[in-house]
CSV table of C-alpha atoms in Angstrom, one decimal:
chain,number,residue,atom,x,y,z
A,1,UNK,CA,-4.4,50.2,22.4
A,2,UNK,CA,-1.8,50.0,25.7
A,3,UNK,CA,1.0,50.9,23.5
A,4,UNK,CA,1.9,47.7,22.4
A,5,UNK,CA,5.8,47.2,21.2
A,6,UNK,CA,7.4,45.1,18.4
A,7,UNK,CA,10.7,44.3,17.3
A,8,UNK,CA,11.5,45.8,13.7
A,9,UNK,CA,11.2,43.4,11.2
A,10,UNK,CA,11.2,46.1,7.9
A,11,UNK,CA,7.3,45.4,8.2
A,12,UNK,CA,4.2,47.6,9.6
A,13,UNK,CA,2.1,44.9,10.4
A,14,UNK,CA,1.8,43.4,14.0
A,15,UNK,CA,0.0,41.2,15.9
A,16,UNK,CA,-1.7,42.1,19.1
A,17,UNK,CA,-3.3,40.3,21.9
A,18,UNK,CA,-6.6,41.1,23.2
A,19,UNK,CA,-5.2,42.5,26.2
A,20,UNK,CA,-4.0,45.3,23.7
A,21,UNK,CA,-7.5,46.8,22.8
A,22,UNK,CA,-9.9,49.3,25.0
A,23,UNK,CA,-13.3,48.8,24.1
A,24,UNK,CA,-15.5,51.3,25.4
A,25,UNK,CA,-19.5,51.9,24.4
A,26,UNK,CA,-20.8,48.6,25.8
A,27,UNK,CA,-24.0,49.2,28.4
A,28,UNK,CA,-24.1,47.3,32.1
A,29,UNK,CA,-21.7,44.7,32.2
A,30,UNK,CA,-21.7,43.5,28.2
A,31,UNK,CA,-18.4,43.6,27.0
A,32,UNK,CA,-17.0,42.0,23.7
A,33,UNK,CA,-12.6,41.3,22.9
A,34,UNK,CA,-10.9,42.0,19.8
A,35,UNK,CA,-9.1,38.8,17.9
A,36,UNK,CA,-5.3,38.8,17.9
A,37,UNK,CA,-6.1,38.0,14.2
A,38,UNK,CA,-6.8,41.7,13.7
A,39,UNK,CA,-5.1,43.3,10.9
A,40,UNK,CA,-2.6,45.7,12.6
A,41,UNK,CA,-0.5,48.4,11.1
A,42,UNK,CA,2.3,50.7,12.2
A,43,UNK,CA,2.5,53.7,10.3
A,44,UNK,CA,6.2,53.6,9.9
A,45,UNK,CA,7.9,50.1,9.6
A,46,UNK,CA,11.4,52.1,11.2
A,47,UNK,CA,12.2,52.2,14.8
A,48,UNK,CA,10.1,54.7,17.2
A,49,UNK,CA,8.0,55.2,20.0
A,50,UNK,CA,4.7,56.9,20.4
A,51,UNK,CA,4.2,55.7,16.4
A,52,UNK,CA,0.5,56.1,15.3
A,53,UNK,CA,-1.3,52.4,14.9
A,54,UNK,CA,-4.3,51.4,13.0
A,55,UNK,CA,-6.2,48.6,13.4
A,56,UNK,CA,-8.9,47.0,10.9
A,57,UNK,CA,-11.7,45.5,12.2
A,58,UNK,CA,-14.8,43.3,10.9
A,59,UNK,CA,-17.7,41.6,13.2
A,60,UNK,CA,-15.7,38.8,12.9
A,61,UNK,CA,-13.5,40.4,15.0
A,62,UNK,CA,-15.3,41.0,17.8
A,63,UNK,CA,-15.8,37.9,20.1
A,64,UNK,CA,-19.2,38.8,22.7
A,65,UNK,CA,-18.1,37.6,26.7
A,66,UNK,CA,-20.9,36.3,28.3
A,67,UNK,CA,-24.8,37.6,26.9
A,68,UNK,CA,-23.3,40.3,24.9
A,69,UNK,CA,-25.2,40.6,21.8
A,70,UNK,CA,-23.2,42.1,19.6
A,71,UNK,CA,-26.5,43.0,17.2
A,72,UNK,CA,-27.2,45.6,19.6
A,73,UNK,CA,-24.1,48.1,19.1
A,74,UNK,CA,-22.6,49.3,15.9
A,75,UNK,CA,-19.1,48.1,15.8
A,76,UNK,CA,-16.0,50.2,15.4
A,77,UNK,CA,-14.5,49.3,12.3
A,78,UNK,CA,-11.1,50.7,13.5
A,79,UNK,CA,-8.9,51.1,16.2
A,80,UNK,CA,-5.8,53.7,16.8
A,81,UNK,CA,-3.4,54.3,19.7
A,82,UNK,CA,0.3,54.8,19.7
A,83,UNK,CA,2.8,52.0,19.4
A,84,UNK,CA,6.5,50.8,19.6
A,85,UNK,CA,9.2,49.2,17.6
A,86,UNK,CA,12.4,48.3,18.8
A,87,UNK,CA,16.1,47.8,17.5
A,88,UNK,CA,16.4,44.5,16.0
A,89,UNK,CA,19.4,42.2,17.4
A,90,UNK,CA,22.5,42.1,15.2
A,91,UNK,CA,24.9,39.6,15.8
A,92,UNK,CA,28.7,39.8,14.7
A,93,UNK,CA,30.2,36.3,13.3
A,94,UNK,CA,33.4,35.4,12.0
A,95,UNK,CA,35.4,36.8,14.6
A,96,UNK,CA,37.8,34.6,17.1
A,97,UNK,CA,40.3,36.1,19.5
A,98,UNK,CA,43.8,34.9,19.6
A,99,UNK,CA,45.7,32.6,22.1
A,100,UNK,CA,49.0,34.2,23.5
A,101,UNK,CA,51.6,33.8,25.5
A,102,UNK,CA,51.7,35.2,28.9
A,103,UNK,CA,52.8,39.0,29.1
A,104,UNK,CA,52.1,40.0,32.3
A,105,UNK,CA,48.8,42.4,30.9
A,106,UNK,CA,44.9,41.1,29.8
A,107,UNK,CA,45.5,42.4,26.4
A,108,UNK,CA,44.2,40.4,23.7
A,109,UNK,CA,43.6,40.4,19.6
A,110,UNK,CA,40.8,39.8,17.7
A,111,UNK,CA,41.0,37.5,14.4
A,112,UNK,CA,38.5,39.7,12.3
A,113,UNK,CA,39.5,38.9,8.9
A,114,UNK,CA,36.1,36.9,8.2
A,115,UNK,CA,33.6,39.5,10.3
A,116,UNK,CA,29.8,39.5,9.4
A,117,UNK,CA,27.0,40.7,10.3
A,118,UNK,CA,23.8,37.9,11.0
A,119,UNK,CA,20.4,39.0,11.7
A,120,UNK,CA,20.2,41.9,8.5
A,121,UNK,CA,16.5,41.2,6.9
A,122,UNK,CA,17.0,40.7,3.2
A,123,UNK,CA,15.2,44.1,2.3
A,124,UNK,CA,17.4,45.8,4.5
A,125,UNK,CA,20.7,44.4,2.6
A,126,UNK,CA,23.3,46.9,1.7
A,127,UNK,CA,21.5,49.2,3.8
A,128,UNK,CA,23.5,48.1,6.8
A,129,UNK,CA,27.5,48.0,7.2
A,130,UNK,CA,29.3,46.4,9.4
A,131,UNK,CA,32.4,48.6,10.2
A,132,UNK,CA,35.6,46.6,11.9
A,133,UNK,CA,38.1,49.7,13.7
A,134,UNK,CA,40.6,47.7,15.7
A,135,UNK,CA,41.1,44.0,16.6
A,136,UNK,CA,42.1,44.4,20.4
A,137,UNK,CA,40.0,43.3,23.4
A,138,UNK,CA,40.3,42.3,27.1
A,139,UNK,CA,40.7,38.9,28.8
A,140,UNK,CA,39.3,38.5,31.8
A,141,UNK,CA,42.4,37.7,34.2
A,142,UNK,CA,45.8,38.5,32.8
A,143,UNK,CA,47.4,34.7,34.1
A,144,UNK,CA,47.6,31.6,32.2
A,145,UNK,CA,44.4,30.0,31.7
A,146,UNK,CA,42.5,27.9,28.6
A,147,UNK,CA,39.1,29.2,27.8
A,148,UNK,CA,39.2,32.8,28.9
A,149,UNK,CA,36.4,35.2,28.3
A,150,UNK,CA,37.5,38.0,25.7
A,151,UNK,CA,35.8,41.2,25.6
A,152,UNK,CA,36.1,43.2,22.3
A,153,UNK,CA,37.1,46.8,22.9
A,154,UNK,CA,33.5,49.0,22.5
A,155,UNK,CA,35.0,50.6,19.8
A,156,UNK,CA,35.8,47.5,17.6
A,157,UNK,CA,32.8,47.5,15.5
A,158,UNK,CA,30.2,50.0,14.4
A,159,UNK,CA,27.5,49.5,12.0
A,160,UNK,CA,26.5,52.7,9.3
A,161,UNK,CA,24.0,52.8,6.7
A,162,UNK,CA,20.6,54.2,6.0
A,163,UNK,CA,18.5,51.5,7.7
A,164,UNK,CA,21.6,51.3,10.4
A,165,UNK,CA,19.4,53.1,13.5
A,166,UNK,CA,17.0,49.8,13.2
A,167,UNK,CA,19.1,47.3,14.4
A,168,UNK,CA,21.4,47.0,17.8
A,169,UNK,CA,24.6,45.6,18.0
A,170,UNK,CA,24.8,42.4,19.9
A,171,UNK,CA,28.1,41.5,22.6
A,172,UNK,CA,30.3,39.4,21.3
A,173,UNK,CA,30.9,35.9,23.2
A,174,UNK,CA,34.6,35.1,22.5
A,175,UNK,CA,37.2,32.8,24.4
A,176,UNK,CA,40.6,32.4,23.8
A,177,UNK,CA,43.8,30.6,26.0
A,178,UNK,CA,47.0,32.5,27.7
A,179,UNK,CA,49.6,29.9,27.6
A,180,UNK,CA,52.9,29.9,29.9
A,181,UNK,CA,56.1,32.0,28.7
A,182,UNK,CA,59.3,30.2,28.1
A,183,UNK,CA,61.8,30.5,30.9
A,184,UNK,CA,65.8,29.8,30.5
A,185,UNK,CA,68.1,28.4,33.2
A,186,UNK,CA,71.2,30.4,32.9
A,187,UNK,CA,74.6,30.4,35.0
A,188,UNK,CA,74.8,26.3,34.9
A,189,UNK,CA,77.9,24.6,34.2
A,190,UNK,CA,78.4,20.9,34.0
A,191,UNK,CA,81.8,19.2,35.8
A,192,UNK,CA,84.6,17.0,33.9
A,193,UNK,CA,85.1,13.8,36.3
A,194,UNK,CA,87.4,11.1,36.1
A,195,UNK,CA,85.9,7.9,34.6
A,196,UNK,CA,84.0,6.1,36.8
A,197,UNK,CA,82.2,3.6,34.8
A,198,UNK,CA,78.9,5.9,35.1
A,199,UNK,CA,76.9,8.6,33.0
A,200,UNK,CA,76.3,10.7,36.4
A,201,UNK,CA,77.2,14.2,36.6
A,202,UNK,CA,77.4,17.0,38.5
A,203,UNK,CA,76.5,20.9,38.0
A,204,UNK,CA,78.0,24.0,39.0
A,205,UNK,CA,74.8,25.9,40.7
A,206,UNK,CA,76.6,29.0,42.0
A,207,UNK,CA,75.7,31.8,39.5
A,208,UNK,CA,72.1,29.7,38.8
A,209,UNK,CA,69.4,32.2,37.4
A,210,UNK,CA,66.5,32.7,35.0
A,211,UNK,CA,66.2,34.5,31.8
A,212,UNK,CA,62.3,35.3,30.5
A,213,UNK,CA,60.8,36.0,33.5
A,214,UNK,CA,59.2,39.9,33.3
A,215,UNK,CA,61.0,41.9,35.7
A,216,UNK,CA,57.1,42.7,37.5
A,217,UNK,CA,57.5,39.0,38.3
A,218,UNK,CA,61.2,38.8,39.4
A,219,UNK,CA,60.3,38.3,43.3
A,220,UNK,CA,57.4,36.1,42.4
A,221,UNK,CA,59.2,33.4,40.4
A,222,UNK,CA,62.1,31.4,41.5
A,223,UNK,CA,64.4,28.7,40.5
A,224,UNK,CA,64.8,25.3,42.7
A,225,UNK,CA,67.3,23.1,42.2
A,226,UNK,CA,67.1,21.0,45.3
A,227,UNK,CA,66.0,17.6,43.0
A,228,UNK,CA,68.7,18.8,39.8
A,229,UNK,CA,70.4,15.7,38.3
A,230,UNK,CA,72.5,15.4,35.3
A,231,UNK,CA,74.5,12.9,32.9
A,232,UNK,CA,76.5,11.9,30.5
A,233,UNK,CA,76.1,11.1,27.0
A,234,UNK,CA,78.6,8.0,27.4
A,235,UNK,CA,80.1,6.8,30.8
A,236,UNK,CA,83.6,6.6,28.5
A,237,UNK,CA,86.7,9.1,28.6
A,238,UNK,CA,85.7,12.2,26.2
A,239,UNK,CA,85.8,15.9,25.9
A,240,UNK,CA,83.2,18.5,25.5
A,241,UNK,CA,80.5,15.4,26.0
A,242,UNK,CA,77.2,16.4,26.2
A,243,UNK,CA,76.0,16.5,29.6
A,244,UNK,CA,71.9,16.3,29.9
A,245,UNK,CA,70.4,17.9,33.7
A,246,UNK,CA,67.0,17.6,34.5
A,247,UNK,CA,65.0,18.2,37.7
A,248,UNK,CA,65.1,22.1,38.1
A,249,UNK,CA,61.2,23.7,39.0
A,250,UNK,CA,59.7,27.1,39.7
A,251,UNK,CA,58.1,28.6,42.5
A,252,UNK,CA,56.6,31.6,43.6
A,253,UNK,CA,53.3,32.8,43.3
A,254,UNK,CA,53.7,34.0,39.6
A,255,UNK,CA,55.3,30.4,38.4
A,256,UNK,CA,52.5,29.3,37.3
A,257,UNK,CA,52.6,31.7,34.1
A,258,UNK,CA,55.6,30.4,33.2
A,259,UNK,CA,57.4,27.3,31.2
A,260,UNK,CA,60.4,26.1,32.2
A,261,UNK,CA,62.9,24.9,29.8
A,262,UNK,CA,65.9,23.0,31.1
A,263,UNK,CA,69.2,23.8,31.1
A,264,UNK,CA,70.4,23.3,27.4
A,265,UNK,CA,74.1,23.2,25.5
A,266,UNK,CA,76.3,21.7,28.3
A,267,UNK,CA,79.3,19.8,28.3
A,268,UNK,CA,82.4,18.3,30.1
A,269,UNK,CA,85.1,16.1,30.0
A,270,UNK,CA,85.5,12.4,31.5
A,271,UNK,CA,89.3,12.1,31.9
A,272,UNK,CA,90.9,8.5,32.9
A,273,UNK,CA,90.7,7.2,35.5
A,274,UNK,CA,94.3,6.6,37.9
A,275,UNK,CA,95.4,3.3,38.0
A,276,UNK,CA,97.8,2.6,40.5
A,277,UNK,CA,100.3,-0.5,40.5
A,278,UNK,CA,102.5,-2.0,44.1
A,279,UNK,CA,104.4,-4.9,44.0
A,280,UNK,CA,103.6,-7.6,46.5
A,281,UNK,CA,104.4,-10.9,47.4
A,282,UNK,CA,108.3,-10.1,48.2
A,283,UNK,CA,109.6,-11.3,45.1
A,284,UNK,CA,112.9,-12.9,45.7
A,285,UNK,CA,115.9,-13.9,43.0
A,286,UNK,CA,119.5,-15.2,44.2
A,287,UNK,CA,122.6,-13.0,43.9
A,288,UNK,CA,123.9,-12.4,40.5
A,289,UNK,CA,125.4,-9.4,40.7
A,290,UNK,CA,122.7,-7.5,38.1
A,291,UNK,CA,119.4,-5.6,39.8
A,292,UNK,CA,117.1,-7.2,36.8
A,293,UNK,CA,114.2,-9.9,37.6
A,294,UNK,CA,111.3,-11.1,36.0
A,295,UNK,CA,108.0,-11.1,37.8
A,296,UNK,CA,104.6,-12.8,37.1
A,297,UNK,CA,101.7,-11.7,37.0
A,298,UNK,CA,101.1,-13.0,41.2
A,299,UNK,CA,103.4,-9.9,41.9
A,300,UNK,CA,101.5,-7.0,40.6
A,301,UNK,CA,98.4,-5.5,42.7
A,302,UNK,CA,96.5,-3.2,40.0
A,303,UNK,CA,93.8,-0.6,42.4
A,304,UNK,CA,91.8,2.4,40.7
A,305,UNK,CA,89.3,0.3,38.6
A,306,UNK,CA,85.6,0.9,39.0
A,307,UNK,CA,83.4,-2.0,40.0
A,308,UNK,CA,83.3,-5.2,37.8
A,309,UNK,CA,86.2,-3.5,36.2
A,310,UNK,CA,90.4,-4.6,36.1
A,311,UNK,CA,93.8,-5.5,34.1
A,312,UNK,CA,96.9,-7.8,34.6
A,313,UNK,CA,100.1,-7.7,34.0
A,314,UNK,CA,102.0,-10.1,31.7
A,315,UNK,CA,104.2,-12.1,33.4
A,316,UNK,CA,107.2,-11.6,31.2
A,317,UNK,CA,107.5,-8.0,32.7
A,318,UNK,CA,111.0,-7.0,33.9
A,319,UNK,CA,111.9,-5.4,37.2
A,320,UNK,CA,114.7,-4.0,38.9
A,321,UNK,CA,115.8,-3.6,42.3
A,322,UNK,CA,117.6,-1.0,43.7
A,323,UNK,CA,120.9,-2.8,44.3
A,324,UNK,CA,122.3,-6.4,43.3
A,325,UNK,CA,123.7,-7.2,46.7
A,326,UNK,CA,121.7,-9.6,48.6
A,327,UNK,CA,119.4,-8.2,51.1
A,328,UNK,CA,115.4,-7.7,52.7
């Protein structure tokens, strides 16, 4: 019967194709098949090799080739010959692994809370157990990346149980993302200014570093500050006014696994600005013995404003010169 192999199925029965059966007996070229429709039976329904088979058969079952007639021979009414059945697939469901943040390693968990097993005929229920031992697996790469293949550790899951040696264990499919790892600008200070009529500001860059970057990635990652700006809250005179920089980037062959955040918490002050004030227009005032004058507004020159910006002063605004005798 060629050995013929099935996948258990908690049954003995099988169907066989003709190519299964020897039928020896025939004279000269005469020759007859079997049916597949033959009744076929295992005599265990449990996994095995070399397992006895026994196969009923009628007339009915024979089909003559070519001038055979089958009237002529008496017909086996049985046929035997060793056989196979093989494990059944089991499939694991209910498992996920975990995202996570980038650590350097291709270590990954499992979510195994709502494990299953698919694929246990019903007569065989309670008869297989599905046993869950760790939660830990393998991505494939240990950078950042969405989609990564997960491989379960081979000793996450075992099945036990009486009919247990019937069925094989399936691999697990599983996907799951690394995402970037935070990364801190420290060392950044922001300037006071005098006003200026602007929110722009500037940073103090000397003792610029990073904090969050694993110390196997310390000549791989690096800060640039080359396109750094910052500002203000307010372009008005303040202290300890929030300061906002933006700009700063990574590179380095290992910045990719990283996020970076910008620098966070500063502050500075905007202090006034200096106005300066000359007299011009060589006031002039005949003798009378006192150094005091009055001078409009014509004889004041106010510098130090920003653009678009500027004061007065009123004309009823005393002076003095240094002497009251008449002179240059």
């Amino acid at each position: 019967m060629g050995n013929p192999t099935k996948v258990y199925n908690g049954t003995t029965t099988a169907a066989l194709a003709s190519s299964n059966y020897t039928i020896s007996g025939f004279i000269n070229s005469q020759s007859a098949t079997i049916n597949p429709s033959a009744l076929i039976n295992y005599a265990q329904a449990d996994v095995g090799t070399n397992i006895g088979m026994t196969a009923t058969l009628t007339p009915s079952a024979y089909t003559p080739t070519g001038s055979t007639n089958l009237s002529n021979y008496v017909l086996a009414t049985s046929a035997t010959g060793p056989g196979t059945i093989t494990q059944a697939p089991l499939f694991i469901t209910g498992v996920s692994a975990n995202n996570k943040v980038y650590d350097t390693t291709p270590s990954a968990t499992l979510a195994t809370g709502a494990a299953a097993l698919a694929g246990v005929i019903a007569a065989d229920t309670g008869n297989v157990t599905l046993s869950v031992n760790s939660n830990t697996g393998t991505f494939s790469q240990s950078n950042v990346g969405s989609g990564l293949p997960v491989t379960p550790t081979a000793s996450d899951f075992a099945i036990s149980g009486s009919k247990a040696g019937d069925y094989s264990l399936q691999p697990m499919t599983l996907a799951a993302n690394i995402t970037p790892a935070p990364v801190s600008i420290t060392g950044v200070t922001a300037n006071n200014k005098p006003y200026d009529g602007t929110t722009s500001a500037t940073l103090s860059m000397a003792g610029a570093g990073l904090s969050g970057v694993y110390a196997s990635d310390n000549s791989n990652v690096n800060l640039v500050n080359t396109s750094a700006t910052a500002n203000f809250a307010t372009t008005n005179v303040g202290n300890n006014l929030p300061v906002t920089a933006s700009g700063f980037t990574l590179n380095g062959t290992q910045s990719g696994n990283y996020a970076l955040n910008q620098p966070a918490g500063l502050a500075a002050n905007i202090t006034p600005a200096q106005i300066t004030a000359t007299i011009i227009g060589n006031p002039t005032k005949v003798y009378d013995s006192t150094t005091s004058t009055t001078l409009t507004a014509s004889n004041y020159n106010l510098t130090g404003f920003v653009s678009g910006q500027g004061a007065s002063v009123p004309q009823s605004a005393s002076a003095n010169y240094a002497n009251p005798n008449a002179g240059t």
